[in-house]
Amino acid sequence: MGKKEERFEAVFTDGSSLKDSGLLQIIVDRETGVNYLIWKSGYAGGITPLLDSEGKVVIGK
C-alpha cells in the first residue's frame, strides 16, 4: 500500500511559534488550490483564506 499524499502543503513559513511574533504560514489545499494564511503563537492562532487586492480568494495552479 502506497503512502497517502497530504492534502495541505506549506509553501511559505516564517518565524517561530516560540517567539512573540509567532509563526506565519501559507498553505495550499491540493484538492481545491485555495491558499490559506495561518498564524500561530503560543496557545493562540488563526486561519483565513488568502485574498487578493480585489478581495477574491487566491487559488494556486
PDB file of N, CA and C in Angstrom:
ATOM      1  N   MET A   1       0.836  -1.170   0.000  1.00  0.00           N
ATOM      2  CA  MET A   1       0.000   0.000   0.000  1.00  0.00           C
ATOM      3  C   MET A   1       0.884   1.238   0.000  1.00  0.00           C
ATOM      4  N   GLY A   2       0.628   2.201  -0.910  1.00  0.00           N
ATOM      5  CA  GLY A   2       1.437   3.412  -1.011  1.00  0.00           C
ATOM      6  C   GLY A   2       1.097   4.423   0.071  1.00  0.00           C
ATOM      7  N   LYS A   3       2.007   5.343   0.268  1.00  0.00           N
ATOM      8  CA  LYS A   3       1.794   6.389   1.267  1.00  0.00           C
ATOM      9  C   LYS A   3       0.762   7.386   0.749  1.00  0.00           C
ATOM     10  N   LYS A   4      -0.209   7.733   1.594  1.00  0.00           N
ATOM     11  CA  LYS A   4      -1.240   8.685   1.222  1.00  0.00           C
ATOM     12  C   LYS A   4      -0.640  10.091   1.161  1.00  0.00           C
ATOM     13  N   GLU A   5      -0.920  10.800   0.071  1.00  0.00           N
ATOM     14  CA  GLU A   5      -0.415  12.160  -0.082  1.00  0.00           C
ATOM     15  C   GLU A   5      -1.212  13.106   0.814  1.00  0.00           C
ATOM     16  N   GLU A   6      -0.508  14.026   1.454  1.00  0.00           N
ATOM     17  CA  GLU A   6      -1.148  15.005   2.329  1.00  0.00           C
ATOM     18  C   GLU A   6      -1.981  15.981   1.502  1.00  0.00           C
ATOM     19  N   ARG A   7      -3.123  16.393   2.035  1.00  0.00           N
ATOM     20  CA  ARG A   7      -3.999  17.318   1.317  1.00  0.00           C
ATOM     21  C   ARG A   7      -3.446  18.734   1.312  1.00  0.00           C
ATOM     22  N   PHE A   8      -2.786  19.155   2.414  1.00  0.00           N
ATOM     23  CA  PHE A   8      -2.288  20.520   2.522  1.00  0.00           C
ATOM     24  C   PHE A   8      -0.774  20.542   2.435  1.00  0.00           C
ATOM     25  N   GLU A   9      -0.249  21.576   1.757  1.00  0.00           N
ATOM     26  CA  GLU A   9       1.198  21.741   1.601  1.00  0.00           C
ATOM     27  C   GLU A   9       1.581  23.145   2.051  1.00  0.00           C
ATOM     28  N   ALA A  10       2.569  23.244   2.939  1.00  0.00           N
ATOM     29  CA  ALA A  10       3.082  24.546   3.359  1.00  0.00           C
ATOM     30  C   ALA A  10       4.019  25.072   2.275  1.00  0.00           C
ATOM     31  N   VAL A  11       3.689  26.238   1.711  1.00  0.00           N
ATOM     32  CA  VAL A  11       4.510  26.812   0.648  1.00  0.00           C
ATOM     33  C   VAL A  11       5.343  27.988   1.147  1.00  0.00           C
ATOM     34  N   PHE A  12       5.038  28.502   2.348  1.00  0.00           N
ATOM     35  CA  PHE A  12       5.793  29.602   2.948  1.00  0.00           C
ATOM     36  C   PHE A  12       5.702  29.486   4.459  1.00  0.00           C
ATOM     37  N   THR A  13       6.843  29.632   5.120  1.00  0.00           N
ATOM     38  CA  THR A  13       6.886  29.619   6.582  1.00  0.00           C
ATOM     39  C   THR A  13       7.863  30.687   7.040  1.00  0.00           C
ATOM     40  N   ASP A  14       7.471  31.469   8.060  1.00  0.00           N
ATOM     41  CA  ASP A  14       8.343  32.496   8.614  1.00  0.00           C
ATOM     42  C   ASP A  14       8.093  32.597  10.106  1.00  0.00           C
ATOM     43  N   GLY A  15       9.168  32.741  10.876  1.00  0.00           N
ATOM     44  CA  GLY A  15       9.052  32.914  12.316  1.00  0.00           C
ATOM     45  C   GLY A  15       9.059  31.600  13.061  1.00  0.00           C
ATOM     46  N   SER A  16       8.611  31.667  14.316  1.00  0.00           N
ATOM     47  CA  SER A  16       8.571  30.507  15.193  1.00  0.00           C
ATOM     48  C   SER A  16       7.426  30.676  16.173  1.00  0.00           C
ATOM     49  N   SER A  17       6.730  29.586  16.464  1.00  0.00           N
ATOM     50  CA  SER A  17       5.627  29.672  17.425  1.00  0.00           C
ATOM     51  C   SER A  17       6.141  29.951  18.834  1.00  0.00           C
ATOM     52  N   LEU A  18       7.448  29.844  19.042  1.00  0.00           N
ATOM     53  CA  LEU A  18       8.034  30.118  20.353  1.00  0.00           C
ATOM     54  C   LEU A  18       8.377  31.590  20.538  1.00  0.00           C
ATOM     55  N   LYS A  19       8.377  32.383  19.473  1.00  0.00           N
ATOM     56  CA  LYS A  19       8.669  33.815  19.562  1.00  0.00           C
ATOM     57  C   LYS A  19       7.377  34.601  19.752  1.00  0.00           C
ATOM     58  N   ASP A  20       7.491  35.823  20.272  1.00  0.00           N
ATOM     59  CA  ASP A  20       6.315  36.677  20.473  1.00  0.00           C
ATOM     60  C   ASP A  20       5.603  36.987  19.170  1.00  0.00           C
ATOM     61  N   SER A  21       6.350  37.123  18.079  1.00  0.00           N
ATOM     62  CA  SER A  21       5.736  37.458  16.791  1.00  0.00           C
ATOM     63  C   SER A  21       4.993  36.273  16.185  1.00  0.00           C
ATOM     64  N   GLY A  22       5.276  35.070  16.636  1.00  0.00           N
ATOM     65  CA  GLY A  22       4.553  33.886  16.189  1.00  0.00           C
ATOM     66  C   GLY A  22       5.081  33.288  14.897  1.00  0.00           C
ATOM     67  N   LEU A  23       4.357  32.299  14.421  1.00  0.00           N
ATOM     68  CA  LEU A  23       4.684  31.572  13.202  1.00  0.00           C
ATOM     69  C   LEU A  23       3.650  31.918  12.139  1.00  0.00           C
ATOM     70  N   LEU A  24       4.120  32.348  10.983  1.00  0.00           N
ATOM     71  CA  LEU A  24       3.255  32.703   9.870  1.00  0.00           C
ATOM     72  C   LEU A  24       3.475  31.686   8.761  1.00  0.00           C
ATOM     73  N   GLN A  25       2.389  31.114   8.229  1.00  0.00           N
ATOM     74  CA  GLN A  25       2.496  30.135   7.149  1.00  0.00           C
ATOM     75  C   GLN A  25       1.441  30.400   6.093  1.00  0.00           C
ATOM     76  N   ILE A  26       1.785  30.057   4.865  1.00  0.00           N
ATOM     77  CA  ILE A  26       0.806  29.991   3.786  1.00  0.00           C
ATOM     78  C   ILE A  26       0.758  28.535   3.359  1.00  0.00           C
ATOM     79  N   ILE A  27      -0.441  27.974   3.393  1.00  0.00           N
ATOM     80  CA  ILE A  27      -0.609  26.579   2.979  1.00  0.00           C
ATOM     81  C   ILE A  27      -1.565  26.536   1.795  1.00  0.00           C
ATOM     82  N   VAL A  28      -1.429  25.498   0.976  1.00  0.00           N
ATOM     83  CA  VAL A  28      -2.283  25.322  -0.194  1.00  0.00           C
ATOM     84  C   VAL A  28      -3.030  24.007  -0.062  1.00  0.00           C
ATOM     85  N   ASP A  29      -4.330  24.063  -0.293  1.00  0.00           N
ATOM     86  CA  ASP A  29      -5.158  22.864  -0.351  1.00  0.00           C
ATOM     87  C   ASP A  29      -4.927  22.251  -1.727  1.00  0.00           C
ATOM     88  N   ARG A  30      -4.344  21.068  -1.783  1.00  0.00           N
ATOM     89  CA  ARG A  30      -4.002  20.444  -3.062  1.00  0.00           C
ATOM     90  C   ARG A  30      -5.226  20.032  -3.867  1.00  0.00           C
ATOM     91  N   GLU A  31      -6.369  19.865  -3.219  1.00  0.00           N
ATOM     92  CA  GLU A  31      -7.582  19.476  -3.948  1.00  0.00           C
ATOM     93  C   GLU A  31      -8.264  20.669  -4.601  1.00  0.00           C
ATOM     94  N   THR A  32      -8.314  21.802  -3.901  1.00  0.00           N
ATOM     95  CA  THR A  32      -9.029  22.975  -4.419  1.00  0.00           C
ATOM     96  C   THR A  32      -8.097  24.055  -4.951  1.00  0.00           C
ATOM     97  N   GLY A  33      -6.826  24.058  -4.519  1.00  0.00           N
ATOM     98  CA  GLY A  33      -5.878  25.092  -4.928  1.00  0.00           C
ATOM     99  C   GLY A  33      -5.967  26.356  -4.088  1.00  0.00           C
ATOM    100  N   VAL A  34      -6.895  26.412  -3.123  1.00  0.00           N
ATOM    101  CA  VAL A  34      -7.077  27.601  -2.291  1.00  0.00           C
ATOM    102  C   VAL A  34      -5.883  27.778  -1.349  1.00  0.00           C
ATOM    103  N   ASN A  35      -5.405  29.041  -1.243  1.00  0.00           N
ATOM    104  CA  ASN A  35      -4.308  29.391  -0.347  1.00  0.00           C
ATOM    105  C   ASN A  35      -4.871  29.909   0.971  1.00  0.00           C
ATOM    106  N   TYR A  36      -4.279  29.475   2.074  1.00  0.00           N
ATOM    107  CA  TYR A  36      -4.710  29.910   3.404  1.00  0.00           C
ATOM    108  C   TYR A  36      -3.543  30.547   4.142  1.00  0.00           C
ATOM    109  N   LEU A  37      -3.837  31.579   4.926  1.00  0.00           N
ATOM    110  CA  LEU A  37      -2.858  32.225   5.780  1.00  0.00           C
ATOM    111  C   LEU A  37      -3.097  31.738   7.199  1.00  0.00           C
ATOM    112  N   ILE A  38      -2.036  31.212   7.832  1.00  0.00           N
ATOM    113  CA  ILE A  38      -2.129  30.688   9.196  1.00  0.00           C
ATOM    114  C   ILE A  38      -1.146  31.447  10.072  1.00  0.00           C
ATOM    115  N   TRP A  39      -1.588  31.823  11.270  1.00  0.00           N
ATOM    116  CA  TRP A  39      -0.712  32.453  12.256  1.00  0.00           C
ATOM    117  C   TRP A  39      -0.871  31.700  13.563  1.00  0.00           C
ATOM    118  N   LYS A  40       0.264  31.339  14.192  1.00  0.00           N
ATOM    119  CA  LYS A  40       0.244  30.633  15.479  1.00  0.00           C
ATOM    120  C   LYS A  40       1.247  31.294  16.413  1.00  0.00           C
ATOM    121  N   SER A  41       0.853  31.462  17.662  1.00  0.00           N
ATOM    122  CA  SER A  41       1.747  31.984  18.691  1.00  0.00           C
ATOM    123  C   SER A  41       1.280  31.460  20.038  1.00  0.00           C
ATOM    124  N   GLY A  42       2.111  30.649  20.680  1.00  0.00           N
ATOM    125  CA  GLY A  42       1.722  30.067  21.959  1.00  0.00           C
ATOM    126  C   GLY A  42       0.463  29.241  21.804  1.00  0.00           C
ATOM    127  N   TYR A  43      -0.571  29.564  22.609  1.00  0.00           N
ATOM    128  CA  TYR A  43      -1.835  28.838  22.544  1.00  0.00           C
ATOM    129  C   TYR A  43      -2.854  29.519  21.627  1.00  0.00           C
ATOM    130  N   ALA A  44      -2.451  30.612  20.976  1.00  0.00           N
ATOM    131  CA  ALA A  44      -3.362  31.352  20.095  1.00  0.00           C
ATOM    132  C   ALA A  44      -3.038  31.073  18.633  1.00  0.00           C
ATOM    133  N   GLY A  45      -3.993  31.351  17.776  1.00  0.00           N
ATOM    134  CA  GLY A  45      -3.755  31.177  16.355  1.00  0.00           C
ATOM    135  C   GLY A  45      -4.991  31.497  15.552  1.00  0.00           C
ATOM    136  N   GLY A  46      -4.813  31.510  14.239  1.00  0.00           N
ATOM    137  CA  GLY A  46      -5.941  31.784  13.360  1.00  0.00           C
ATOM    138  C   GLY A  46      -5.641  31.315  11.954  1.00  0.00           C
ATOM    139  N   ILE A  47      -6.699  31.141  11.172  1.00  0.00           N
ATOM    140  CA  ILE A  47      -6.571  30.733   9.780  1.00  0.00           C
ATOM    141  C   ILE A  47      -7.628  31.469   8.974  1.00  0.00           C
ATOM    142  N   THR A  48      -7.251  31.901   7.772  1.00  0.00           N
ATOM    143  CA  THR A  48      -8.177  32.589   6.884  1.00  0.00           C
ATOM    144  C   THR A  48      -7.749  32.341   5.449  1.00  0.00           C
ATOM    145  N   PRO A  49      -8.698  32.328   4.515  1.00  0.00           N
ATOM    146  CA  PRO A  49      -8.295  32.234   3.112  1.00  0.00           C
ATOM    147  C   PRO A  49      -7.480  33.476   2.736  1.00  0.00           C
ATOM    148  N   LEU A  50      -6.481  33.304   1.911  1.00  0.00           N
ATOM    149  CA  LEU A  50      -5.660  34.416   1.439  1.00  0.00           C
ATOM    150  C   LEU A  50      -6.422  35.115   0.319  1.00  0.00           C
ATOM    151  N   LEU A  51      -6.537  36.458   0.398  1.00  0.00           N
ATOM    152  CA  LEU A  51      -7.302  37.231  -0.577  1.00  0.00           C
ATOM    153  C   LEU A  51      -6.385  38.115  -1.402  1.00  0.00           C
ATOM    154  N   ASP A  52      -6.773  38.356  -2.659  1.00  0.00           N
ATOM    155  CA  ASP A  52      -6.001  39.266  -3.500  1.00  0.00           C
ATOM    156  C   ASP A  52      -6.493  40.699  -3.285  1.00  0.00           C
ATOM    157  N   SER A  53      -5.978  41.649  -4.068  1.00  0.00           N
ATOM    158  CA  SER A  53      -6.318  43.064  -3.882  1.00  0.00           C
ATOM    159  C   SER A  53      -7.781  43.375  -4.199  1.00  0.00           C
ATOM    160  N   GLU A  54      -8.465  42.487  -4.916  1.00  0.00           N
ATOM    161  CA  GLU A  54      -9.877  42.680  -5.230  1.00  0.00           C
ATOM    162  C   GLU A  54     -10.800  41.959  -4.248  1.00  0.00           C
ATOM    163  N   GLY A  55     -10.215  41.286  -3.259  1.00  0.00           N
ATOM    164  CA  GLY A  55     -10.997  40.571  -2.266  1.00  0.00           C
ATOM    165  C   GLY A  55     -11.398  39.168  -2.672  1.00  0.00           C
ATOM    166  N   LYS A  56     -10.804  38.667  -3.764  1.00  0.00           N
ATOM    167  CA  LYS A  56     -11.103  37.311  -4.231  1.00  0.00           C
ATOM    168  C   LYS A  56     -10.099  36.328  -3.629  1.00  0.00           C
ATOM    169  N   VAL A  57     -10.560  35.108  -3.415  1.00  0.00           N
ATOM    170  CA  VAL A  57      -9.702  34.057  -2.848  1.00  0.00           C
ATOM    171  C   VAL A  57      -8.568  33.751  -3.825  1.00  0.00           C
ATOM    172  N   VAL A  58      -7.336  33.645  -3.285  1.00  0.00           N
ATOM    173  CA  VAL A  58      -6.176  33.292  -4.113  1.00  0.00           C
ATOM    174  C   VAL A  58      -6.180  31.790  -4.338  1.00  0.00           C
ATOM    175  N   ILE A  59      -6.173  31.404  -5.610  1.00  0.00           N
ATOM    176  CA  ILE A  59      -6.166  29.992  -5.980  1.00  0.00           C
ATOM    177  C   ILE A  59      -4.909  29.734  -6.785  1.00  0.00           C
ATOM    178  N   GLY A  60      -4.063  28.794  -6.275  1.00  0.00           N
ATOM    179  CA  GLY A  60      -2.829  28.428  -6.959  1.00  0.00           C
ATOM    180  C   GLY A  60      -3.104  27.510  -8.120  1.00  0.00           C
ATOM    181  N   LYS A  61      -2.073  27.337  -8.920  1.00  0.00           N
ATOM    182  CA  LYS A  61      -2.218  26.476 -10.107  1.00  0.00           C
ATOM    183  C   LYS A  61      -1.617  25.134  -9.886  1.00  0.00           C
TER     184      LYS A  61
END
